[in-house]
Amino acid sequence: MPELFFDAFSLVAVLVFFYMTGWFLIALFLKRNDVADIAWGIGFIFVAIFSYVKADAGIDLGMLLVLVIFVWGSRLSFHILKRNIHKPEDRRYMEWRLGWGKWVVPRAFLQVFMLQGLLMILIVSPVVVFNMYRALSVVVFDGYALLILSVGLVIWLVGFYFESVGDRQLRVFLANPENKGKILDTGLWKYTRHPNYFGEVTMWWGVWVMSLSALVSVSGASGIPLWPFGLSIIGPLTITFLILKVSGIPLLEKSMEKNPLFDTYRQTTSKFIPWNTKTTI
């Protein structure tokens, strides 16, 4: 079993390495590293499809995990492409480019594309583990497995609603010249300062719960270890940590602090979890 685990992730690592290297070359040609954001969602789709097909277990309800990854990844990448096209390189990447000086090429390769590739492998690990068990032909979608799959799907749908609707509301708000200098505090943005980030995190916890449907199938099988499921929780934990503590909310709110209206918004609107106003969750 350890050999199957490491083989599965080794193949995924090779796939991600070449995939992100290809996007790095595109970035060199275009002279803008923010194409990595477009590559992000599409990369998950490739990994999900690859691990599903590699399992060679035929067509089953496991296709549902591939479908939700496809819907999420394609929507996100198209959203970012539409947002960035005909505009200068994203401010974050531009600042890094200026700061890195003569080391911009190797640092972009390692700190943008390879780092995102590593994070991609960690976050998508529940899907890889799920398909690893499908390769053993021990995944049976009985009543309990279907229940867990359904619960995970509902969680994912809630997250997708918050991310997609939140992004659309923000896009409409920013497109109106009359809103220049204002802060969006209506719609979903009335209940959380970051509905799209809340949705992102919620979706990946939904994917993890969906992947646990395989755990029900193998829990009674002799000689089938369950430890990979424990390791796969690193997927939702990684994206949660990134959003809450690293590159998501902290960076965005740091830039929002320049707006004098933000202090009031921060005091009256939940930081992450959708809630009533006048709270600071």
Short mmCIF file of C-alpha atoms in Angstrom, two decimals:
data_model
loop_
_atom_site.label_atom_id
_atom_site.label_comp_id
_atom_site.label_asym_id
_atom_site.label_seq_id
_atom_site.Cartn_x
_atom_site.Cartn_y
_atom_site.Cartn_z
CA MET A 1 0.00 0.00 0.00
CA PRO A 2 2.78 2.55 0.74
CA GLU A 3 4.19 1.82 -2.71
CA LEU A 4 0.83 2.55 -4.36
CA PHE A 5 0.54 5.77 -2.36
CA PHE A 6 3.97 7.05 -3.32
CA ASP A 7 3.59 5.91 -6.93
CA ALA A 8 0.31 7.82 -7.25
CA PHE A 9 1.73 11.04 -5.86
CA SER A 10 5.02 10.67 -7.75
CA LEU A 11 3.13 10.57 -11.04
CA VAL A 12 1.02 13.56 -10.00
CA ALA A 13 4.18 15.45 -9.01
CA VAL A 14 5.75 14.82 -12.42
CA LEU A 15 2.57 15.92 -14.18
CA VAL A 16 2.37 19.12 -12.11
CA PHE A 17 6.08 19.87 -12.62
CA PHE A 18 5.82 19.82 -16.41
CA TYR A 19 2.47 21.60 -16.34
CA MET A 20 3.76 24.49 -14.24
CA THR A 21 7.03 24.61 -16.19
CA GLY A 22 4.98 25.11 -19.36
CA TRP A 23 3.17 28.04 -17.77
CA PHE A 24 6.50 29.44 -16.58
CA LEU A 25 7.68 29.53 -20.19
CA ILE A 26 4.45 31.29 -21.17
CA ALA A 27 5.10 33.82 -18.41
CA LEU A 28 8.60 34.47 -19.74
CA PHE A 29 7.22 35.05 -23.22
CA LEU A 30 4.45 37.39 -22.02
CA LYS A 31 6.66 39.01 -19.36
CA ARG A 32 3.94 38.65 -16.70
CA ASN A 33 3.94 36.06 -13.94
CA ASP A 34 0.30 36.54 -13.02
CA VAL A 35 -0.59 33.89 -15.62
CA ALA A 36 0.10 31.53 -12.72
CA ASP A 37 -3.31 32.51 -11.34
CA ILE A 38 -4.96 31.33 -14.57
CA ALA A 39 -2.94 28.11 -14.46
CA TRP A 40 -4.10 27.40 -10.90
CA GLY A 41 -7.67 26.22 -11.55
CA ILE A 42 -6.87 24.42 -14.82
CA GLY A 43 -4.06 22.50 -13.12
CA PHE A 44 -6.45 20.94 -10.63
CA ILE A 45 -8.63 19.80 -13.50
CA PHE A 46 -5.70 18.03 -15.16
CA VAL A 47 -4.70 16.29 -11.92
CA ALA A 48 -8.28 15.21 -11.15
CA ILE A 49 -8.81 13.76 -14.63
CA PHE A 50 -5.36 12.13 -14.66
CA SER A 51 -5.81 10.39 -11.30
CA TYR A 52 -9.33 9.28 -12.24
CA VAL A 53 -8.26 7.77 -15.57
CA LYS A 54 -5.08 6.30 -14.05
CA ALA A 55 -7.19 4.36 -11.55
CA ASP A 56 -8.61 2.39 -14.50
CA ALA A 57 -11.68 1.42 -12.47
CA GLY A 58 -14.30 2.20 -15.07
CA ILE A 59 -16.97 4.88 -14.93
CA ASP A 60 -18.60 5.28 -11.53
CA LEU A 61 -19.81 7.95 -9.13
CA GLY A 62 -16.19 8.90 -8.52
CA MET A 63 -16.63 10.98 -11.66
CA LEU A 64 -18.54 13.40 -9.42
CA LEU A 65 -15.27 14.56 -7.83
CA VAL A 66 -13.81 15.20 -11.27
CA LEU A 67 -16.95 17.12 -12.23
CA VAL A 68 -16.88 19.48 -9.23
CA ILE A 69 -13.15 20.14 -9.74
CA PHE A 70 -13.82 20.85 -13.42
CA VAL A 71 -16.66 23.27 -12.64
CA TRP A 72 -14.65 25.08 -9.96
CA GLY A 73 -11.37 25.18 -11.88
CA SER A 74 -12.77 26.28 -15.23
CA ARG A 75 -14.94 29.00 -13.64
CA LEU A 76 -12.05 30.36 -11.58
CA SER A 77 -9.52 30.38 -14.43
CA PHE A 78 -11.98 32.03 -16.81
CA HIS A 79 -12.88 34.61 -14.16
CA ILE A 80 -9.22 35.52 -13.64
CA LEU A 81 -8.51 35.57 -17.38
CA LYS A 82 -11.46 37.89 -17.98
CA ARG A 83 -10.37 40.12 -15.09
CA ASN A 84 -6.71 40.38 -16.14
CA ILE A 85 -6.91 40.53 -19.92
CA HIS A 86 -5.92 43.88 -21.47
CA LYS A 87 -4.64 45.01 -18.06
CA PRO A 88 -1.08 45.35 -16.69
CA GLU A 89 0.44 42.56 -14.63
CA ASP A 90 -1.18 42.09 -11.23
CA ARG A 91 0.29 44.48 -8.64
CA ARG A 92 1.59 41.70 -6.38
CA TYR A 93 3.54 40.03 -9.14
CA MET A 94 4.81 43.36 -10.43
CA GLU A 95 6.18 44.27 -7.00
CA TRP A 96 7.91 40.91 -6.75
CA ARG A 97 9.39 41.36 -10.23
CA LEU A 98 10.84 44.74 -9.29
CA GLY A 99 12.13 43.46 -5.96
CA TRP A 100 13.81 40.38 -7.38
CA GLY A 101 15.94 42.33 -9.85
CA LYS A 102 18.41 40.14 -11.76
CA TRP A 103 17.12 37.03 -9.98
CA VAL A 104 13.61 37.49 -11.33
CA VAL A 105 13.71 34.44 -13.63
CA PRO A 106 14.88 31.74 -11.16
CA ARG A 107 12.83 33.21 -8.32
CA ALA A 108 9.71 33.36 -10.47
CA PHE A 109 10.24 29.72 -11.44
CA LEU A 110 10.71 28.56 -7.84
CA GLN A 111 8.63 30.98 -5.76
CA VAL A 112 5.69 31.37 -8.12
CA PHE A 113 5.30 28.36 -10.38
CA MET A 114 7.00 25.54 -8.46
CA LEU A 115 5.59 26.71 -5.13
CA GLN A 116 2.09 26.84 -6.57
CA GLY A 117 2.66 23.39 -8.04
CA LEU A 118 3.59 22.03 -4.60
CA LEU A 119 0.54 23.63 -3.02
CA MET A 120 -1.61 22.21 -5.80
CA ILE A 121 -0.42 18.68 -4.99
CA LEU A 122 -1.17 19.14 -1.29
CA ILE A 123 -4.63 20.63 -1.84
CA VAL A 124 -5.73 18.05 -4.42
CA SER A 125 -4.49 15.12 -2.29
CA PRO A 126 -8.02 13.99 -1.23
CA VAL A 127 -8.90 13.42 -4.89
CA VAL A 128 -5.66 11.50 -5.53
CA VAL A 129 -6.18 9.30 -2.45
CA PHE A 130 -9.80 8.67 -3.42
CA ASN A 131 -8.79 7.49 -6.90
CA MET A 132 -5.94 5.45 -5.45
CA TYR A 133 -8.51 3.31 -3.65
CA ARG A 134 -10.60 3.11 -6.82
CA ALA A 135 -7.53 1.58 -8.46
CA LEU A 136 -7.71 -1.22 -5.89
CA SER A 137 -11.30 -1.94 -6.95
CA VAL A 138 -12.49 -1.72 -3.34
CA VAL A 139 -14.66 1.40 -3.65
CA VAL A 140 -18.35 0.47 -3.65
CA PHE A 141 -20.95 3.22 -3.60
CA ASP A 142 -23.42 1.67 -1.18
CA GLY A 143 -25.97 3.57 0.89
CA TYR A 144 -23.49 4.95 3.43
CA ALA A 145 -21.00 5.96 0.76
CA LEU A 146 -23.72 7.73 -1.20
CA LEU A 147 -24.80 9.59 1.94
CA ILE A 148 -21.26 10.88 2.57
CA LEU A 149 -20.88 11.76 -1.11
CA SER A 150 -24.15 13.71 -0.96
CA VAL A 151 -23.20 15.57 2.22
CA GLY A 152 -19.86 16.55 0.68
CA LEU A 153 -21.60 17.71 -2.49
CA VAL A 154 -23.99 19.93 -0.49
CA ILE A 155 -21.02 21.50 1.33
CA TRP A 156 -19.28 22.05 -2.02
CA LEU A 157 -22.40 23.64 -3.53
CA VAL A 158 -22.63 26.10 -0.62
CA GLY A 159 -19.00 27.05 -1.19
CA PHE A 160 -19.45 27.37 -4.95
CA TYR A 161 -22.42 29.67 -4.42
CA PHE A 162 -20.46 31.99 -2.14
CA GLU A 163 -17.40 32.10 -4.41
CA SER A 164 -19.18 32.51 -7.75
CA VAL A 165 -21.87 34.92 -6.56
CA GLY A 166 -19.38 36.88 -4.46
CA ASP A 167 -17.05 37.27 -7.45
CA ARG A 168 -19.94 38.38 -9.68
CA GLN A 169 -21.17 40.94 -7.16
CA LEU A 170 -17.67 42.38 -6.82
CA ARG A 171 -17.16 42.49 -10.59
CA VAL A 172 -20.41 44.42 -11.09
CA PHE A 173 -19.55 46.77 -8.23
CA LEU A 174 -16.08 47.59 -9.57
CA ALA A 175 -17.39 48.10 -13.11
CA ASN A 176 -19.51 51.04 -11.94
CA PRO A 177 -17.43 54.27 -11.97
CA GLU A 178 -19.70 55.72 -9.28
CA ASN A 179 -18.32 53.15 -6.79
CA LYS A 180 -14.72 54.36 -7.05
CA GLY A 181 -13.31 54.74 -3.54
CA LYS A 182 -16.26 52.90 -1.99
CA ILE A 183 -16.33 49.48 -0.33
CA LEU A 184 -18.80 46.80 -1.36
CA ASP A 185 -21.00 46.08 1.67
CA THR A 186 -24.16 44.71 0.09
CA GLY A 187 -25.23 41.25 -1.08
CA LEU A 188 -23.02 38.51 0.33
CA TRP A 189 -20.44 41.18 1.21
CA LYS A 190 -22.81 42.40 3.92
CA TYR A 191 -22.36 39.16 5.87
CA THR A 192 -18.66 38.47 5.31
CA ARG A 193 -15.79 40.64 4.12
CA HIS A 194 -14.59 37.77 1.95
CA PRO A 195 -17.47 35.64 0.59
CA ASN A 196 -15.32 34.37 -2.29
CA TYR A 197 -12.57 33.19 0.07
CA PHE A 198 -15.13 31.60 2.38
CA GLY A 199 -16.55 29.80 -0.64
CA GLU A 200 -13.12 28.61 -1.75
CA VAL A 201 -12.33 27.06 1.61
CA THR A 202 -15.80 25.55 1.97
CA MET A 203 -15.58 23.89 -1.45
CA TRP A 204 -12.34 22.10 -0.59
CA TRP A 205 -13.75 20.83 2.69
CA GLY A 206 -16.68 19.56 0.62
CA VAL A 207 -14.28 17.78 -1.74
CA TRP A 208 -12.55 16.16 1.23
CA VAL A 209 -15.86 14.94 2.67
CA MET A 210 -16.82 13.56 -0.74
CA SER A 211 -13.53 11.66 -0.90
CA LEU A 212 -14.36 10.02 2.45
CA SER A 213 -17.09 8.05 0.67
CA ALA A 214 -14.30 5.64 -0.28
CA LEU A 215 -13.39 5.28 3.39
CA VAL A 216 -16.75 3.65 4.08
CA SER A 217 -16.14 1.14 1.29
CA VAL A 218 -12.71 0.01 2.50
CA SER A 219 -13.16 0.24 6.28
CA GLY A 220 -14.32 -3.35 6.47
CA ALA A 221 -11.87 -4.78 3.95
CA SER A 222 -8.99 -6.76 5.41
CA GLY A 223 -5.47 -5.64 4.67
CA ILE A 224 -6.52 -2.24 3.34
CA PRO A 225 -4.87 0.55 5.43
CA LEU A 226 -6.79 3.69 6.19
CA TRP A 227 -3.87 6.04 6.98
CA PRO A 228 -3.89 7.76 3.55
CA PHE A 229 -7.31 9.21 4.41
CA GLY A 230 -5.78 10.78 7.51
CA LEU A 231 -3.03 12.33 5.41
CA SER A 232 -5.48 13.63 2.83
CA ILE A 233 -6.92 16.13 5.32
CA ILE A 234 -3.81 18.18 4.54
CA GLY A 235 -5.69 19.28 1.41
CA PRO A 236 -8.46 21.38 3.02
CA LEU A 237 -6.14 22.37 5.88
CA THR A 238 -3.62 23.80 3.41
CA ILE A 239 -6.11 25.95 1.53
CA THR A 240 -7.67 27.11 4.81
CA PHE A 241 -4.29 28.16 6.18
CA LEU A 242 -3.31 29.93 2.94
CA ILE A 243 -6.56 31.88 2.76
CA LEU A 244 -6.74 32.86 6.43
CA LYS A 245 -3.07 33.39 7.27
CA VAL A 246 -0.89 33.81 4.18
CA SER A 247 -1.81 34.93 0.67
CA GLY A 248 -5.55 35.42 0.90
CA ILE A 249 -7.21 37.62 3.49
CA PRO A 250 -4.06 39.14 5.08
CA LEU A 251 -2.69 40.53 1.80
CA LEU A 252 -6.05 41.81 0.60
CA GLU A 253 -6.98 43.49 3.87
CA LYS A 254 -3.56 45.12 4.08
CA SER A 255 -4.27 46.87 0.79
CA MET A 256 -7.84 47.72 1.88
CA GLU A 257 -6.58 49.49 5.01
CA LYS A 258 -5.63 52.44 2.82
CA ASN A 259 -9.33 53.14 2.33
CA PRO A 260 -10.73 55.27 5.21
CA LEU A 261 -14.07 53.46 4.89
CA PHE A 262 -12.51 50.07 5.63
CA ASP A 263 -12.25 50.54 9.39
CA THR A 264 -16.01 50.89 9.74
CA TYR A 265 -16.60 47.96 7.40
CA ARG A 266 -14.19 45.82 9.43
CA GLN A 267 -15.95 46.64 12.69
CA THR A 268 -19.44 45.84 11.40
CA THR A 269 -18.88 42.85 9.10
CA SER A 270 -17.65 39.34 9.81
CA LYS A 271 -14.13 38.67 8.59
CA PHE A 272 -14.70 35.20 7.17
CA ILE A 273 -17.71 33.21 8.32
CA PRO A 274 -20.99 34.68 6.97
CA TRP A 275 -22.78 36.15 9.95
CA ASN A 276 -24.99 39.00 11.01
CA THR A 277 -23.52 42.48 11.11
CA LYS A 278 -21.81 44.07 14.12
CA THR A 279 -19.53 41.09 14.69
CA THR A 280 -15.87 40.38 13.97
CA ILE A 281 -15.74 36.62 13.49
#
